[in-house]
GROMACS .gro file of C-alpha atoms in nm:
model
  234
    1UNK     CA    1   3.065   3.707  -7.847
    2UNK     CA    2   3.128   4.096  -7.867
    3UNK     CA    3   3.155   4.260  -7.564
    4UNK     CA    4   2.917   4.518  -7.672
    5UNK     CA    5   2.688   4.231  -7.738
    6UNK     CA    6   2.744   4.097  -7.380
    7UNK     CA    7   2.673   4.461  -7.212
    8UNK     CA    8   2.406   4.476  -7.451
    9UNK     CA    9   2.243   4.159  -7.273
   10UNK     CA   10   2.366   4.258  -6.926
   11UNK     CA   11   2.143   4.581  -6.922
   12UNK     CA   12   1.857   4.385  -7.083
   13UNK     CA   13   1.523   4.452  -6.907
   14UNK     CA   14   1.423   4.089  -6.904
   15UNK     CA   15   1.738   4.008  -6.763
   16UNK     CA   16   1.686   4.229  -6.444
   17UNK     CA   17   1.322   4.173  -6.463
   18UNK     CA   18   1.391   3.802  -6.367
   19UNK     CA   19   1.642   3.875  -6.106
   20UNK     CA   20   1.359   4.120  -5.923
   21UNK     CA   21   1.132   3.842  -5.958
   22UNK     CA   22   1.346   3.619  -5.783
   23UNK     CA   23   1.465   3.855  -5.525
   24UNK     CA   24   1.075   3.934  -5.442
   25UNK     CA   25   0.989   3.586  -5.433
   26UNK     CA   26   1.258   3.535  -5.162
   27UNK     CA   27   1.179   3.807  -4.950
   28UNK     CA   28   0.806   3.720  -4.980
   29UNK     CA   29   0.869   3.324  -4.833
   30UNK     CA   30   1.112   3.470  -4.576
   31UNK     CA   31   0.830   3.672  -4.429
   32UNK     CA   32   0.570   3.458  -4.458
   33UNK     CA   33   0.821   3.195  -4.260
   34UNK     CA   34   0.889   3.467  -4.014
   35UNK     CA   35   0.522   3.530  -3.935
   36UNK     CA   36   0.376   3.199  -3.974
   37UNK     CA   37   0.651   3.058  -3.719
   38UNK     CA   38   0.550   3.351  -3.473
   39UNK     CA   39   0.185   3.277  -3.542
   40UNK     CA   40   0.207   2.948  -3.489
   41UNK     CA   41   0.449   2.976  -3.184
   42UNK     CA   42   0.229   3.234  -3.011
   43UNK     CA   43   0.574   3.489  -3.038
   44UNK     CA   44   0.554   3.755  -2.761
   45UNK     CA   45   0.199   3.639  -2.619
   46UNK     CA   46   0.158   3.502  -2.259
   47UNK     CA   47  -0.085   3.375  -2.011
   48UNK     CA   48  -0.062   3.391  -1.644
   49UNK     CA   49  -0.218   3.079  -1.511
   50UNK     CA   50  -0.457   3.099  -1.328
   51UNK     CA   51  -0.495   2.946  -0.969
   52UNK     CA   52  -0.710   2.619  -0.916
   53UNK     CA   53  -0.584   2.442  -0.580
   54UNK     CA   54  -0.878   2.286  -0.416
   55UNK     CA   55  -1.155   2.411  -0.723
   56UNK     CA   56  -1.321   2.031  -0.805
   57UNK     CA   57  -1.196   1.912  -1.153
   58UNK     CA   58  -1.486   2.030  -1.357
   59UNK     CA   59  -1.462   2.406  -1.220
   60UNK     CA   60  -1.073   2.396  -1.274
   61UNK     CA   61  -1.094   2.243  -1.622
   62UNK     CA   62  -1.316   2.544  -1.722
   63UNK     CA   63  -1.079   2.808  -1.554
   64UNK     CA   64  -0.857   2.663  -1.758
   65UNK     CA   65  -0.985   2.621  -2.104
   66UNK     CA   66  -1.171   2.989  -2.046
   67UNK     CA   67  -0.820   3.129  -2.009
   68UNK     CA   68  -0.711   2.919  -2.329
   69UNK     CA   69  -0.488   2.647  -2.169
   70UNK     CA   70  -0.528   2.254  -2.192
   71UNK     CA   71  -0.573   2.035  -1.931
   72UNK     CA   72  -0.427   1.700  -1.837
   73UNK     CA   73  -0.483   1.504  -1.534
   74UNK     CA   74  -0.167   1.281  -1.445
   75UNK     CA   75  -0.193   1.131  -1.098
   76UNK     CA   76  -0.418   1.124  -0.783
   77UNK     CA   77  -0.371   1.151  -0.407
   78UNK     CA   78  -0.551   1.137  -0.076
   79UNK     CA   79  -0.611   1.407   0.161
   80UNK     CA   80  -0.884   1.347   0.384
   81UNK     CA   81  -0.983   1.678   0.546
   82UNK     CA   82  -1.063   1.789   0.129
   83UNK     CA   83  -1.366   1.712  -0.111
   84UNK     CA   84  -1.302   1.429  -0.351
   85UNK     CA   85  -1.200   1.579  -0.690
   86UNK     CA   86  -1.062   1.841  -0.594
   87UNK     CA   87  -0.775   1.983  -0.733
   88UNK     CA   88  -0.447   1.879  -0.539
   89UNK     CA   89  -0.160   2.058  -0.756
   90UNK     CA   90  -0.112   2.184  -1.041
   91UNK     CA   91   0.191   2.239  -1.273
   92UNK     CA   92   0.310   2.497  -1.404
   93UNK     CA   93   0.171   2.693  -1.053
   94UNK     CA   94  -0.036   2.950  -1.072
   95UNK     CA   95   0.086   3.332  -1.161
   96UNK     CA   96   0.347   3.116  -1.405
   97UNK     CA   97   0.325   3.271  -1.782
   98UNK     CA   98   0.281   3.035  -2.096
   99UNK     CA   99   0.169   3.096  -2.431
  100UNK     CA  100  -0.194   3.007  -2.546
  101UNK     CA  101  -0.264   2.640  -2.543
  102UNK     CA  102   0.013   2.543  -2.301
  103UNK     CA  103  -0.111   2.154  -2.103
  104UNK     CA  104  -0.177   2.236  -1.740
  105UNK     CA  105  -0.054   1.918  -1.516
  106UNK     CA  106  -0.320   1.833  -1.249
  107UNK     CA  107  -0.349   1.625  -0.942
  108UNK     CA  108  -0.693   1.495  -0.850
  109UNK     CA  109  -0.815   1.428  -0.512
  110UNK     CA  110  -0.902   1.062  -0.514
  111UNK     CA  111  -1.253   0.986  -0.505
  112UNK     CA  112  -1.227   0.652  -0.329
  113UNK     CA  113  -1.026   0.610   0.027
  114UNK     CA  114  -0.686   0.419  -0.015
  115UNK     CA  115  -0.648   0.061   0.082
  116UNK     CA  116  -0.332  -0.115   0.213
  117UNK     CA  117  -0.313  -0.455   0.202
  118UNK     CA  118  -0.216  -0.705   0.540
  119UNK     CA  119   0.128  -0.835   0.575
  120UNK     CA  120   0.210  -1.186   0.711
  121UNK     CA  121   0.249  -1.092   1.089
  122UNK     CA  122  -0.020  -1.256   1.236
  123UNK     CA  123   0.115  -1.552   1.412
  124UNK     CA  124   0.452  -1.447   1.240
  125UNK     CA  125   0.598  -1.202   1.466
  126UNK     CA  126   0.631  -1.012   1.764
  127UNK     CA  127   0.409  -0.733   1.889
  128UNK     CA  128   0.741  -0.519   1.826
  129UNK     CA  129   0.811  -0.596   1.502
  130UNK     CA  130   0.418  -0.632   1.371
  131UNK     CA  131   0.343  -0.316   1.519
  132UNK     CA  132   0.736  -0.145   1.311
  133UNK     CA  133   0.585  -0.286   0.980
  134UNK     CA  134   0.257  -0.197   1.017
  135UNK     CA  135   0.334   0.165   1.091
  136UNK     CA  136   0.619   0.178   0.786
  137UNK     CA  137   0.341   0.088   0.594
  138UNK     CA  138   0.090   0.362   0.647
  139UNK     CA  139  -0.169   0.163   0.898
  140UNK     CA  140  -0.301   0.362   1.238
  141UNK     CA  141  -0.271   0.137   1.533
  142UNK     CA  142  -0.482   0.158   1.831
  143UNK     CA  143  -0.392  -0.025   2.140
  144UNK     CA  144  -0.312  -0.367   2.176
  145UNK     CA  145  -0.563  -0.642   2.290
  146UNK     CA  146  -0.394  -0.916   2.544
  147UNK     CA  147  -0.549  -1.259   2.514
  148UNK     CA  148  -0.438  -1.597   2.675
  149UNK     CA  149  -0.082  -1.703   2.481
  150UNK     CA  150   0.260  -1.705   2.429
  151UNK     CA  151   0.381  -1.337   2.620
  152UNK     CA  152   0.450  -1.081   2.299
  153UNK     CA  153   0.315  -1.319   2.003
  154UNK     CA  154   0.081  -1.213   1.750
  155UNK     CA  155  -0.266  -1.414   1.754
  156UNK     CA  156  -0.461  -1.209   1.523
  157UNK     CA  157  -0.587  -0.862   1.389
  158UNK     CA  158  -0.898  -0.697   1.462
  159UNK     CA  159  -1.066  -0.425   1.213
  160UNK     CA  160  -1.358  -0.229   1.372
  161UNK     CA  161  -1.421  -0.568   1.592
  162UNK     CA  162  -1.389  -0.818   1.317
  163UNK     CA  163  -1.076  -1.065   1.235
  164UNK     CA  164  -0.864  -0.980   0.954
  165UNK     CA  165  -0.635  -1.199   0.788
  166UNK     CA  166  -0.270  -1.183   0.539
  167UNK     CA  167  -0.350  -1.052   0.222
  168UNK     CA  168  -0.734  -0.857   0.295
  169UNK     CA  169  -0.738  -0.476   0.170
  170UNK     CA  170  -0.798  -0.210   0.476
  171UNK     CA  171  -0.835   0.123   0.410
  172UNK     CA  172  -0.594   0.346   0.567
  173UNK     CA  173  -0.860   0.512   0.781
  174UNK     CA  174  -0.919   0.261   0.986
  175UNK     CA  175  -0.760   0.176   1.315
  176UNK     CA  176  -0.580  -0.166   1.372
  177UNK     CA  177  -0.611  -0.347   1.648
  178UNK     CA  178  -0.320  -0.612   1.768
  179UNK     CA  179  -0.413  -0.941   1.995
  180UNK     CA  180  -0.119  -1.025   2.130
  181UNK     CA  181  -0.044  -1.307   2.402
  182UNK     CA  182  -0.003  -1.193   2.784
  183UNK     CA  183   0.200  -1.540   2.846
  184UNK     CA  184  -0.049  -1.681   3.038
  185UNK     CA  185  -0.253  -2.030   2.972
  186UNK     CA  186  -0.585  -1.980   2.846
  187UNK     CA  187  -0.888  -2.131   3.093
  188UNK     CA  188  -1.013  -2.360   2.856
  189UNK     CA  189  -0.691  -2.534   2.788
  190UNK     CA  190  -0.751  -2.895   2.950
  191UNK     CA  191  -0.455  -3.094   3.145
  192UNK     CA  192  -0.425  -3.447   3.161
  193UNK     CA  193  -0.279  -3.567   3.444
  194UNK     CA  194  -0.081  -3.905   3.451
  195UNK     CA  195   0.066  -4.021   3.809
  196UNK     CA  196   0.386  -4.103   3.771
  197UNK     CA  197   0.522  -4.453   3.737
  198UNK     CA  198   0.745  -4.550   4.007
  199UNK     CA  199   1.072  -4.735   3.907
  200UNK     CA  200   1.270  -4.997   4.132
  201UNK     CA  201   1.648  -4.906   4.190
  202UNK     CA  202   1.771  -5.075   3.864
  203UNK     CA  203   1.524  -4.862   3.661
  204UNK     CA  204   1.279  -5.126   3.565
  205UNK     CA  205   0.886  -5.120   3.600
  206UNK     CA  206   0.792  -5.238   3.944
  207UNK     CA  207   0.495  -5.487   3.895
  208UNK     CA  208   0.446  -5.649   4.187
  209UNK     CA  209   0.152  -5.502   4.391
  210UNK     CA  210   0.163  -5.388   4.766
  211UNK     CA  211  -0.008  -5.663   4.985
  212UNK     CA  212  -0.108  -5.551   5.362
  213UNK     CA  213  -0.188  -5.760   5.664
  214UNK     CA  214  -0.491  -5.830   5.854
  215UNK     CA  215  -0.586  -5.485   6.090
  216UNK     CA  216  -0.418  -5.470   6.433
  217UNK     CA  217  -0.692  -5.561   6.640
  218UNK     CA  218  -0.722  -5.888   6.460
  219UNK     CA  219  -0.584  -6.187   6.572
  220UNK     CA  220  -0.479  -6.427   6.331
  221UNK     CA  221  -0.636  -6.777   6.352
  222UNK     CA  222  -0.485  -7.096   6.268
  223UNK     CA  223  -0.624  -7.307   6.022
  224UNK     CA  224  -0.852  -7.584   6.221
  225UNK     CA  225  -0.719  -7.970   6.065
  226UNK     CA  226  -0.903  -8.195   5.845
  227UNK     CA  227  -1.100  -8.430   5.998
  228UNK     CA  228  -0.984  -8.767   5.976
  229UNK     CA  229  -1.175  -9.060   5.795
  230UNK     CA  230  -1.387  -8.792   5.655
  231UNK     CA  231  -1.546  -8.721   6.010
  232UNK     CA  232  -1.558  -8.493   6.236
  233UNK     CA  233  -1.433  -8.471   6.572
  234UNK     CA  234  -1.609  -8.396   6.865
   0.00000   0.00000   0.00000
């Protein structure tokens, strides 16, 4: 090939036309990646969240969505003094900024009072260690009940007057009451008493029984003889 043939075809309009084309076509899908990314990505745009401690669930759910967030509930809790389904936190906190559409974490009130369940400590333990465990565990404990037993032992539970036993579900409002033994025999326990058998010096069983004489003021009379030949004798 000339070179006057290959400048020729170097300054050809078609030539640069193509390359323009190309270079247009590149810029174009770099933009429209730039701006659909920042579209999409909410680039630049915030919301403060709002705050909705203690709002119940529906009220907080429409704060929420109004201010164009999502909500998610992800646990519950217990706090007596406040409504059931209310809201208990919330994460991110309130005043935090996200962009449009951000989840908003929420802790609900529970709407049903927590239940613990019994331990083995009745007849099991001490009034010490019932009374340790019992308290680790979360359970209010009012004061003790004493009832005929061994001194410290654990006879039973009482819930609002009624017997509990290992195992049974008690709501954590409700006060516990301990019967514990005050080491002393009950009333009603019976005692059979069995005298004592007396032993002779070797250790045996004594069998023979104790035979008294006739009273003091008796004489003793002597046996009057048989009559002889069968008759009497005068």
């Amino acid at each position: 090939m000339k070179s006057s043939d290959f400048v020729q075809k170097l300054m050809s309009k078609y030539l640069w036309g193509n390359i323009l084309a190309m270079v247009a076509v590149v810029v174009v899908l770099g933009l429209g990646v730039k701006f659909g990314l920042e579209s999409y990505t909410h680039h630049g745009e915030s919301i403060s969240i709002p705050n909705v401690l203690h709002k119940s669930f529906n009220d907080a759910k429409y704060i929420l969505n109004d201010a164009g967030l999502q909500v998610e509930v992800i646990d519950t809790g217990y706090v007596k003094t406040l409504p059931a389904g209310c809201v208990l936190a919330q994460s991110p906190g309130a005043g935090e900024r996200v962009k449009t559409g951000h989840i908003v974490y929420l802790t609900i009130n529970s709407l049903n009072t927590p239940t613990i369940t019994l331990p083995d400590v009745i007849d099991n333990s001490s009034l010490r260690e019932a009374m340790a465990k019992l308290r680790a565990m979360g359970f209010k404990l009012g004061s003790p009940e004493f009832i005929p037993g061994e001194k410290d032992w654990v006879y039973g539970v009482l819930v609002r007057g009624h017997h509990v036993s290992t195992g049974d579900r008690i709501s954590i409002d409700d006060v516990l009451t301990i019967q514990v033994g005050n080491g002393m025999r009950s009333e009603s326990d019976s005692i059979n008493y069995v005298e004592p058998i007396e032993l002779n010096a070797e250790g045996d069983v004594d069998e023979f029984e104790e035979v008294t004489g006739p009273p003091a003021n008796e004489s003793p009379t002597a046996p009057k003889p048989a009559p002889a030949n069968g008759q009497e004798k005068k």
